[in-house]
Amino acid sequence: MRIENMSYHAVIASPVGPLGLAEHDAQLVLLEFLPPSAPLLAATSPLLVEATRQLACYFQNPLFVFDLPWALSVSAHQHKVLAAIAAIPVGNVQTYAEISKCVQSSPRAVGGACGKNPLPLFIPCHRVVAAKGLGGFNAGRSGVDWLPIKRWLLNHEQASYG
């Protein structure tokens, strides 16, 4: 289950726009892409200060490896999908169909699980694409077209995609 209407504990600037971060019990539980108008809120907890530092490292070098404690509150199916996504190396992509074969699901269900990913970037759902083209991204949350962020992230990682 996705955390909804949660207030962010930090909102940080990034090359792809503001990122909202939340933690619970010293574990990261949420990263959300926010509209450009979102006001920034400095990270104050040790975890969110470290998350901010690690995100800055990733944006400087896409090969940076995140090392943060996080907790997922998701279904068993989504957990399998997110584990498969987490295994996709930087600079690579997999299709929804390829992931669906690994987790014994359907491409549409994999797309749904990707769209509900509570920790994008840390669990790199931008590396999952359609058989022909980019596919979706961030499930059109808040009625926004987030595909420019997916393109930016894939280009940043020098990934080839349809």
PDB file of C-alpha atoms in Angstrom:
ATOM      1  CA  MET A   1       0.000   0.000   0.000  1.00  0.00           C
ATOM      2  CA  ARG A   2       1.298   3.435  -0.946  1.00  0.00           C
ATOM      3  CA  ILE A   3       1.548   6.212   1.588  1.00  0.00           C
ATOM      4  CA  GLU A   4      -0.898   8.929   0.582  1.00  0.00           C
ATOM      5  CA  ASN A   5      -1.169  12.542   1.683  1.00  0.00           C
ATOM      6  CA  MET A   6       1.917  12.247   3.824  1.00  0.00           C
ATOM      7  CA  SER A   7       3.637  15.442   4.743  1.00  0.00           C
ATOM      8  CA  TYR A   8       7.227  15.440   3.618  1.00  0.00           C
ATOM      9  CA  HIS A   9       9.988  15.640   6.180  1.00  0.00           C
ATOM     10  CA  ALA A  10      12.255  17.252   3.570  1.00  0.00           C
ATOM     11  CA  VAL A  11      11.838  18.718   0.107  1.00  0.00           C
ATOM     12  CA  ILE A  12      15.131  19.047  -1.709  1.00  0.00           C
ATOM     13  CA  ALA A  13      16.211  20.571  -5.004  1.00  0.00           C
ATOM     14  CA  SER A  14      17.495  18.282  -7.741  1.00  0.00           C
ATOM     15  CA  PRO A  15      18.234  18.525 -11.476  1.00  0.00           C
ATOM     16  CA  VAL A  16      14.814  16.933 -12.144  1.00  0.00           C
ATOM     17  CA  GLY A  17      12.915  19.257  -9.809  1.00  0.00           C
ATOM     18  CA  PRO A  18      11.966  19.150  -6.140  1.00  0.00           C
ATOM     19  CA  LEU A  19      11.981  15.766  -4.408  1.00  0.00           C
ATOM     20  CA  GLY A  20       9.820  15.093  -1.361  1.00  0.00           C
ATOM     21  CA  LEU A  21      11.296  12.721   1.211  1.00  0.00           C
ATOM     22  CA  ALA A  22       9.723  11.068   4.243  1.00  0.00           C
ATOM     23  CA  GLU A  23      11.011   8.686   6.875  1.00  0.00           C
ATOM     24  CA  HIS A  24       9.550   6.499   9.581  1.00  0.00           C
ATOM     25  CA  ASP A  25      11.495   4.779  12.368  1.00  0.00           C
ATOM     26  CA  ALA A  26      14.821   5.928  10.874  1.00  0.00           C
ATOM     27  CA  GLN A  27      14.008   4.318   7.517  1.00  0.00           C
ATOM     28  CA  LEU A  28      13.257   6.068   4.254  1.00  0.00           C
ATOM     29  CA  VAL A  29       9.649   5.369   3.247  1.00  0.00           C
ATOM     30  CA  LEU A  30       8.918   7.834   0.456  1.00  0.00           C
ATOM     31  CA  LEU A  31      10.525   9.769  -2.356  1.00  0.00           C
ATOM     32  CA  GLU A  32       8.202  11.687  -4.647  1.00  0.00           C
ATOM     33  CA  PHE A  33       8.795  13.916  -7.639  1.00  0.00           C
ATOM     34  CA  LEU A  34       7.101  17.246  -6.980  1.00  0.00           C
ATOM     35  CA  PRO A  35       6.029  20.119  -9.222  1.00  0.00           C
ATOM     36  CA  PRO A  36       8.565  22.942  -9.689  1.00  0.00           C
ATOM     37  CA  SER A  37       6.470  25.212  -7.453  1.00  0.00           C
ATOM     38  CA  ALA A  38       6.924  22.970  -4.379  1.00  0.00           C
ATOM     39  CA  PRO A  39       8.618  24.893  -1.562  1.00  0.00           C
ATOM     40  CA  LEU A  40      11.900  23.448  -0.342  1.00  0.00           C
ATOM     41  CA  LEU A  41      12.221  22.117   3.193  1.00  0.00           C
ATOM     42  CA  ALA A  42      15.712  21.395   4.517  1.00  0.00           C
ATOM     43  CA  ALA A  43      16.497  17.902   5.741  1.00  0.00           C
ATOM     44  CA  THR A  44      17.178  17.912   9.472  1.00  0.00           C
ATOM     45  CA  SER A  45      17.268  14.261  10.562  1.00  0.00           C
ATOM     46  CA  PRO A  46      20.529  12.339  10.098  1.00  0.00           C
ATOM     47  CA  LEU A  47      18.824   9.921   7.678  1.00  0.00           C
ATOM     48  CA  LEU A  48      17.391  12.633   5.445  1.00  0.00           C
ATOM     49  CA  VAL A  49      20.619  14.631   5.506  1.00  0.00           C
ATOM     50  CA  GLU A  50      22.405  11.465   4.321  1.00  0.00           C
ATOM     51  CA  ALA A  51      19.692  10.777   1.713  1.00  0.00           C
ATOM     52  CA  THR A  52      20.144  14.323   0.405  1.00  0.00           C
ATOM     53  CA  ARG A  53      23.911  13.790   0.197  1.00  0.00           C
ATOM     54  CA  GLN A  54      23.540  10.452  -1.585  1.00  0.00           C
ATOM     55  CA  LEU A  55      21.025  11.840  -4.078  1.00  0.00           C
ATOM     56  CA  ALA A  56      23.435  14.698  -4.880  1.00  0.00           C
ATOM     57  CA  CYS A  57      26.174  12.082  -5.444  1.00  0.00           C
ATOM     58  CA  TYR A  58      23.895  10.137  -7.823  1.00  0.00           C
ATOM     59  CA  PHE A  59      23.045  13.285  -9.782  1.00  0.00           C
ATOM     60  CA  GLN A  60      26.784  13.979 -10.151  1.00  0.00           C
ATOM     61  CA  ASN A  61      27.677  10.372 -10.976  1.00  0.00           C
ATOM     62  CA  PRO A  62      25.006   7.864 -12.076  1.00  0.00           C
ATOM     63  CA  LEU A  63      27.253   4.984 -10.995  1.00  0.00           C
ATOM     64  CA  PHE A  64      26.924   6.038  -7.354  1.00  0.00           C
ATOM     65  CA  VAL A  65      25.447   3.204  -5.249  1.00  0.00           C
ATOM     66  CA  PHE A  66      22.801   4.178  -2.683  1.00  0.00           C
ATOM     67  CA  ASP A  67      23.213   2.770   0.796  1.00  0.00           C
ATOM     68  CA  LEU A  68      20.250   3.841   2.910  1.00  0.00           C
ATOM     69  CA  PRO A  69      17.845   1.964   5.166  1.00  0.00           C
ATOM     70  CA  TRP A  70      14.345   1.908   3.774  1.00  0.00           C
ATOM     71  CA  ALA A  71      11.035   0.242   4.476  1.00  0.00           C
ATOM     72  CA  LEU A  72       8.455  -0.744   1.916  1.00  0.00           C
ATOM     73  CA  SER A  73       4.769  -0.981   2.676  1.00  0.00           C
ATOM     74  CA  VAL A  74       3.676  -2.742  -0.511  1.00  0.00           C
ATOM     75  CA  SER A  75       1.879  -5.886  -1.643  1.00  0.00           C
ATOM     76  CA  ALA A  76       3.741  -9.177  -2.123  1.00  0.00           C
ATOM     77  CA  HIS A  77       3.425  -8.754  -5.909  1.00  0.00           C
ATOM     78  CA  GLN A  78       4.798  -5.236  -5.834  1.00  0.00           C
ATOM     79  CA  HIS A  79       7.642  -6.377  -3.590  1.00  0.00           C
ATOM     80  CA  LYS A  80       8.657  -8.989  -6.207  1.00  0.00           C
ATOM     81  CA  VAL A  81       8.469  -6.407  -8.995  1.00  0.00           C
ATOM     82  CA  LEU A  82      10.490  -3.840  -7.048  1.00  0.00           C
ATOM     83  CA  ALA A  83      13.142  -6.445  -6.210  1.00  0.00           C
ATOM     84  CA  ALA A  84      13.468  -7.260  -9.920  1.00  0.00           C
ATOM     85  CA  ILE A  85      13.725  -3.563 -10.766  1.00  0.00           C
ATOM     86  CA  ALA A  86      16.371  -2.988  -8.098  1.00  0.00           C
ATOM     87  CA  ALA A  87      18.544  -5.588  -9.851  1.00  0.00           C
ATOM     88  CA  ILE A  88      18.653  -3.668 -13.176  1.00  0.00           C
ATOM     89  CA  PRO A  89      22.175  -2.220 -13.498  1.00  0.00           C
ATOM     90  CA  VAL A  90      22.852   1.437 -14.250  1.00  0.00           C
ATOM     91  CA  GLY A  91      22.838   2.098 -17.998  1.00  0.00           C
ATOM     92  CA  ASN A  92      20.515  -0.821 -18.707  1.00  0.00           C
ATOM     93  CA  VAL A  93      16.788  -1.148 -19.200  1.00  0.00           C
ATOM     94  CA  GLN A  94      14.333  -4.013 -19.120  1.00  0.00           C
ATOM     95  CA  THR A  95      10.852  -4.127 -20.563  1.00  0.00           C
ATOM     96  CA  TYR A  96       7.672  -4.576 -18.590  1.00  0.00           C
ATOM     97  CA  ALA A  97       7.344  -7.956 -20.361  1.00  0.00           C
ATOM     98  CA  GLU A  98      10.827  -9.082 -19.307  1.00  0.00           C
ATOM     99  CA  ILE A  99      10.128  -8.194 -15.681  1.00  0.00           C
ATOM    100  CA  SER A 100       6.716  -9.893 -15.877  1.00  0.00           C
ATOM    101  CA  LYS A 101       8.351 -13.176 -16.941  1.00  0.00           C
ATOM    102  CA  CYS A 102      10.765 -12.982 -13.992  1.00  0.00           C
ATOM    103  CA  VAL A 103       7.990 -12.406 -11.455  1.00  0.00           C
ATOM    104  CA  GLN A 104       5.347 -14.570 -13.181  1.00  0.00           C
ATOM    105  CA  SER A 105       2.941 -11.716 -13.768  1.00  0.00           C
ATOM    106  CA  SER A 106       1.633  -9.639 -16.646  1.00  0.00           C
ATOM    107  CA  PRO A 107       3.287  -6.587 -18.202  1.00  0.00           C
ATOM    108  CA  ARG A 108       0.286  -4.446 -17.212  1.00  0.00           C
ATOM    109  CA  ALA A 109       0.561  -5.554 -13.561  1.00  0.00           C
ATOM    110  CA  VAL A 110       4.293  -4.807 -13.633  1.00  0.00           C
ATOM    111  CA  GLY A 111       3.521  -1.334 -14.986  1.00  0.00           C
ATOM    112  CA  GLY A 112       1.034  -0.810 -12.175  1.00  0.00           C
ATOM    113  CA  ALA A 113       3.587  -1.842  -9.578  1.00  0.00           C
ATOM    114  CA  CYS A 114       6.181   0.473 -11.136  1.00  0.00           C
ATOM    115  CA  GLY A 115       3.743   3.369 -11.041  1.00  0.00           C
ATOM    116  CA  LYS A 116       3.220   2.845  -7.296  1.00  0.00           C
ATOM    117  CA  ASN A 117       6.921   2.620  -6.457  1.00  0.00           C
ATOM    118  CA  PRO A 118       7.294   4.602  -3.202  1.00  0.00           C
ATOM    119  CA  LEU A 119      11.067   5.009  -3.627  1.00  0.00           C
ATOM    120  CA  PRO A 120      11.870   5.884  -7.247  1.00  0.00           C
ATOM    121  CA  LEU A 121      15.563   6.593  -7.880  1.00  0.00           C
ATOM    122  CA  PHE A 122      16.482   4.303  -4.953  1.00  0.00           C
ATOM    123  CA  ILE A 123      14.477   1.544  -6.672  1.00  0.00           C
ATOM    124  CA  PRO A 124      15.072   2.645 -10.280  1.00  0.00           C
ATOM    125  CA  CYS A 125      11.717   2.135 -11.988  1.00  0.00           C
ATOM    126  CA  HIS A 126      12.813   4.570 -14.709  1.00  0.00           C
ATOM    127  CA  ARG A 127      14.880   1.636 -16.060  1.00  0.00           C
ATOM    128  CA  VAL A 128      11.696  -0.226 -17.027  1.00  0.00           C
ATOM    129  CA  VAL A 129      10.433   0.582 -20.517  1.00  0.00           C
ATOM    130  CA  ALA A 130       7.812  -0.588 -22.978  1.00  0.00           C
ATOM    131  CA  ALA A 131       8.620  -3.044 -25.760  1.00  0.00           C
ATOM    132  CA  LYS A 132       8.482  -0.070 -28.137  1.00  0.00           C
ATOM    133  CA  GLY A 133       9.184   3.251 -26.500  1.00  0.00           C
ATOM    134  CA  LEU A 134       9.461   4.593 -22.999  1.00  0.00           C
ATOM    135  CA  GLY A 135       6.224   3.375 -21.489  1.00  0.00           C
ATOM    136  CA  GLY A 136       4.890   5.376 -18.567  1.00  0.00           C
ATOM    137  CA  PHE A 137       6.415   6.945 -15.510  1.00  0.00           C
ATOM    138  CA  ASN A 138       5.210   7.854 -12.040  1.00  0.00           C
ATOM    139  CA  ALA A 139       1.658   6.773 -12.979  1.00  0.00           C
ATOM    140  CA  GLY A 140       0.732  10.295 -14.084  1.00  0.00           C
ATOM    141  CA  ARG A 141       0.446  11.276 -10.418  1.00  0.00           C
ATOM    142  CA  SER A 142      -1.246  14.614  -9.860  1.00  0.00           C
ATOM    143  CA  GLY A 143      -2.158  14.706 -13.566  1.00  0.00           C
ATOM    144  CA  VAL A 144       1.435  15.565 -14.485  1.00  0.00           C
ATOM    145  CA  ASP A 145       3.412  14.149 -17.421  1.00  0.00           C
ATOM    146  CA  TRP A 146       6.536  12.912 -15.640  1.00  0.00           C
ATOM    147  CA  LEU A 147       8.089  11.331 -18.771  1.00  0.00           C
ATOM    148  CA  PRO A 148      10.635  14.176 -19.171  1.00  0.00           C
ATOM    149  CA  ILE A 149      12.119  13.066 -15.840  1.00  0.00           C
ATOM    150  CA  LYS A 150      12.323   9.445 -17.029  1.00  0.00           C
ATOM    151  CA  ARG A 151      14.075  10.591 -20.217  1.00  0.00           C
ATOM    152  CA  TRP A 152      16.475  12.756 -18.198  1.00  0.00           C
ATOM    153  CA  LEU A 153      17.336   9.891 -15.826  1.00  0.00           C
ATOM    154  CA  LEU A 154      17.923   7.396 -18.651  1.00  0.00           C
ATOM    155  CA  ASN A 155      20.087   9.915 -20.521  1.00  0.00           C
ATOM    156  CA  HIS A 156      21.979  10.673 -17.293  1.00  0.00           C
ATOM    157  CA  GLU A 157      22.703   6.941 -16.968  1.00  0.00           C
ATOM    158  CA  GLN A 158      23.522   6.680 -20.690  1.00  0.00           C
ATOM    159  CA  ALA A 159      20.931   3.953 -21.118  1.00  0.00           C
ATOM    160  CA  SER A 160      19.755   2.967 -24.588  1.00  0.00           C
ATOM    161  CA  TYR A 161      16.008   2.756 -24.967  1.00  0.00           C
ATOM    162  CA  GLY A 162      13.523   2.503 -27.828  1.00  0.00           C
TER     163      GLY A 162
END
